Every structure is written in structure tokens, then in C-alpha cells.
């Protein structure tokens, strides 16, 4: 009987404590990853806008890969 109560206690502990904590950690992982990559995405967008207004020269490409020009 004691072993049955221990198994029930372990099951309750898993489903009431551990499983919600696992789901919480998964969500927090996605949030932290977004917070780490968001500034980089902003910098890429700023650089893309800055590069769009600038005239590009194919001189460097022509010296390295003449067949691609």
C-alpha cells in the first residue's frame, strides 16, 4: 500500500510541479532567444536601409570574378 501511495505522490509531483515547469522553461527559452536576436535584427534592418541609398560599384567584383560581372 505504501508503494502505491509513493507512486501516486510521484505522479502528482510530476504532473503538478515538474511538467508545468518544463513548459514554462520552453516558453522562457523562446522569449530569451528573441530578446538576444532582436537587436541584431534591428541592426540588419538599419544597415539594409543605409545600403539601399548608396550606389554600388562592381569594380571589386570585376577584379576577383570577371565571369560574374
PDB file of C-alpha atoms in Angstrom:
ATOM      1  CA  UNK A   1       0.000   0.000   0.000  1.00  0.00           C
ATOM      2  CA  UNK A   2       2.847   2.361   0.810  1.00  0.00           C
ATOM      3  CA  UNK A   3       4.416   1.772  -2.569  1.00  0.00           C
ATOM      4  CA  UNK A   4       1.126   2.680  -4.261  1.00  0.00           C
ATOM      5  CA  UNK A   5       0.971   5.946  -2.302  1.00  0.00           C
ATOM      6  CA  UNK A   6       4.579   6.711  -3.209  1.00  0.00           C
ATOM      7  CA  UNK A   7       3.838   6.156  -6.879  1.00  0.00           C
ATOM      8  CA  UNK A   8       0.770   8.369  -6.607  1.00  0.00           C
ATOM      9  CA  UNK A   9       2.854  11.054  -4.882  1.00  0.00           C
ATOM     10  CA  UNK A  10       5.499  10.866  -7.602  1.00  0.00           C
ATOM     11  CA  UNK A  11       2.850  11.128 -10.311  1.00  0.00           C
ATOM     12  CA  UNK A  12       1.216  14.128  -8.626  1.00  0.00           C
ATOM     13  CA  UNK A  13       4.620  15.789  -8.182  1.00  0.00           C
ATOM     14  CA  UNK A  14       5.454  15.247 -11.850  1.00  0.00           C
ATOM     15  CA  UNK A  15       2.141  16.487 -13.251  1.00  0.00           C
ATOM     16  CA  UNK A  16       1.621  19.333 -10.755  1.00  0.00           C
ATOM     17  CA  UNK A  17       5.185  20.663 -10.450  1.00  0.00           C
ATOM     18  CA  UNK A  18       7.681  19.339 -12.981  1.00  0.00           C
ATOM     19  CA  UNK A  19       5.588  19.303 -16.170  1.00  0.00           C
ATOM     20  CA  UNK A  20       4.332  22.916 -15.841  1.00  0.00           C
ATOM     21  CA  UNK A  21       7.899  23.994 -15.034  1.00  0.00           C
ATOM     22  CA  UNK A  22       9.158  22.259 -18.194  1.00  0.00           C
ATOM     23  CA  UNK A  23       6.549  24.094 -20.306  1.00  0.00           C
ATOM     24  CA  UNK A  24       7.440  27.363 -18.613  1.00  0.00           C
ATOM     25  CA  UNK A  25      11.140  26.869 -19.385  1.00  0.00           C
ATOM     26  CA  UNK A  26      10.357  26.147 -23.051  1.00  0.00           C
ATOM     27  CA  UNK A  27       8.412  29.408 -23.324  1.00  0.00           C
ATOM     28  CA  UNK A  28      11.081  31.388 -21.496  1.00  0.00           C
ATOM     29  CA  UNK A  29      13.717  29.921 -23.801  1.00  0.00           C
ATOM     30  CA  UNK A  30      11.882  31.276 -26.845  1.00  0.00           C
ATOM     31  CA  UNK A  31      11.487  34.679 -25.191  1.00  0.00           C
ATOM     32  CA  UNK A  32      15.166  34.928 -24.253  1.00  0.00           C
ATOM     33  CA  UNK A  33      16.269  33.829 -27.709  1.00  0.00           C
ATOM     34  CA  UNK A  34      14.080  36.530 -29.239  1.00  0.00           C
ATOM     35  CA  UNK A  35      15.460  39.145 -26.848  1.00  0.00           C
ATOM     36  CA  UNK A  36      19.005  38.185 -27.809  1.00  0.00           C
ATOM     37  CA  UNK A  37      18.425  38.216 -31.568  1.00  0.00           C
ATOM     38  CA  UNK A  38      16.073  41.228 -31.797  1.00  0.00           C
ATOM     39  CA  UNK A  39      18.832  43.889 -31.522  1.00  0.00           C
ATOM     40  CA  UNK A  40      20.749  42.077 -34.257  1.00  0.00           C
ATOM     41  CA  UNK A  41      17.651  42.092 -36.497  1.00  0.00           C
ATOM     42  CA  UNK A  42      17.285  45.830 -35.896  1.00  0.00           C
ATOM     43  CA  UNK A  43      20.919  46.429 -36.843  1.00  0.00           C
ATOM     44  CA  UNK A  44      20.472  44.394 -40.022  1.00  0.00           C
ATOM     45  CA  UNK A  45      17.393  46.410 -40.976  1.00  0.00           C
ATOM     46  CA  UNK A  46      19.231  49.700 -40.358  1.00  0.00           C
ATOM     47  CA  UNK A  47      22.210  48.547 -42.417  1.00  0.00           C
ATOM     48  CA  UNK A  48      19.949  47.374 -45.241  1.00  0.00           C
ATOM     49  CA  UNK A  49      18.241  50.775 -45.392  1.00  0.00           C
ATOM     50  CA  UNK A  50      21.583  52.537 -45.301  1.00  0.00           C
ATOM     51  CA  UNK A  51      22.988  50.367 -48.079  1.00  0.00           C
ATOM     52  CA  UNK A  52      19.885  50.857 -50.275  1.00  0.00           C
ATOM     53  CA  UNK A  53      20.621  54.557 -50.755  1.00  0.00           C
ATOM     54  CA  UNK A  54      24.269  54.025 -51.642  1.00  0.00           C
ATOM     55  CA  UNK A  55      25.434  53.391 -55.224  1.00  0.00           C
ATOM     56  CA  UNK A  56      27.226  50.072 -55.544  1.00  0.00           C
ATOM     57  CA  UNK A  57      30.373  49.588 -57.556  1.00  0.00           C
ATOM     58  CA  UNK A  58      31.173  46.347 -59.313  1.00  0.00           C
ATOM     59  CA  UNK A  59      34.869  47.182 -59.530  1.00  0.00           C
ATOM     60  CA  UNK A  60      35.820  44.873 -56.663  1.00  0.00           C
ATOM     61  CA  UNK A  61      33.773  42.031 -58.079  1.00  0.00           C
ATOM     62  CA  UNK A  62      35.218  42.525 -61.545  1.00  0.00           C
ATOM     63  CA  UNK A  63      38.772  42.155 -60.297  1.00  0.00           C
ATOM     64  CA  UNK A  64      38.038  38.915 -58.458  1.00  0.00           C
ATOM     65  CA  UNK A  65      35.420  37.196 -60.607  1.00  0.00           C
ATOM     66  CA  UNK A  66      35.354  38.612 -64.151  1.00  0.00           C
ATOM     67  CA  UNK A  67      32.886  35.992 -65.394  1.00  0.00           C
ATOM     68  CA  UNK A  68      30.244  37.111 -62.854  1.00  0.00           C
ATOM     69  CA  UNK A  69      30.173  40.765 -63.968  1.00  0.00           C
TER      70      UNK A  69
END
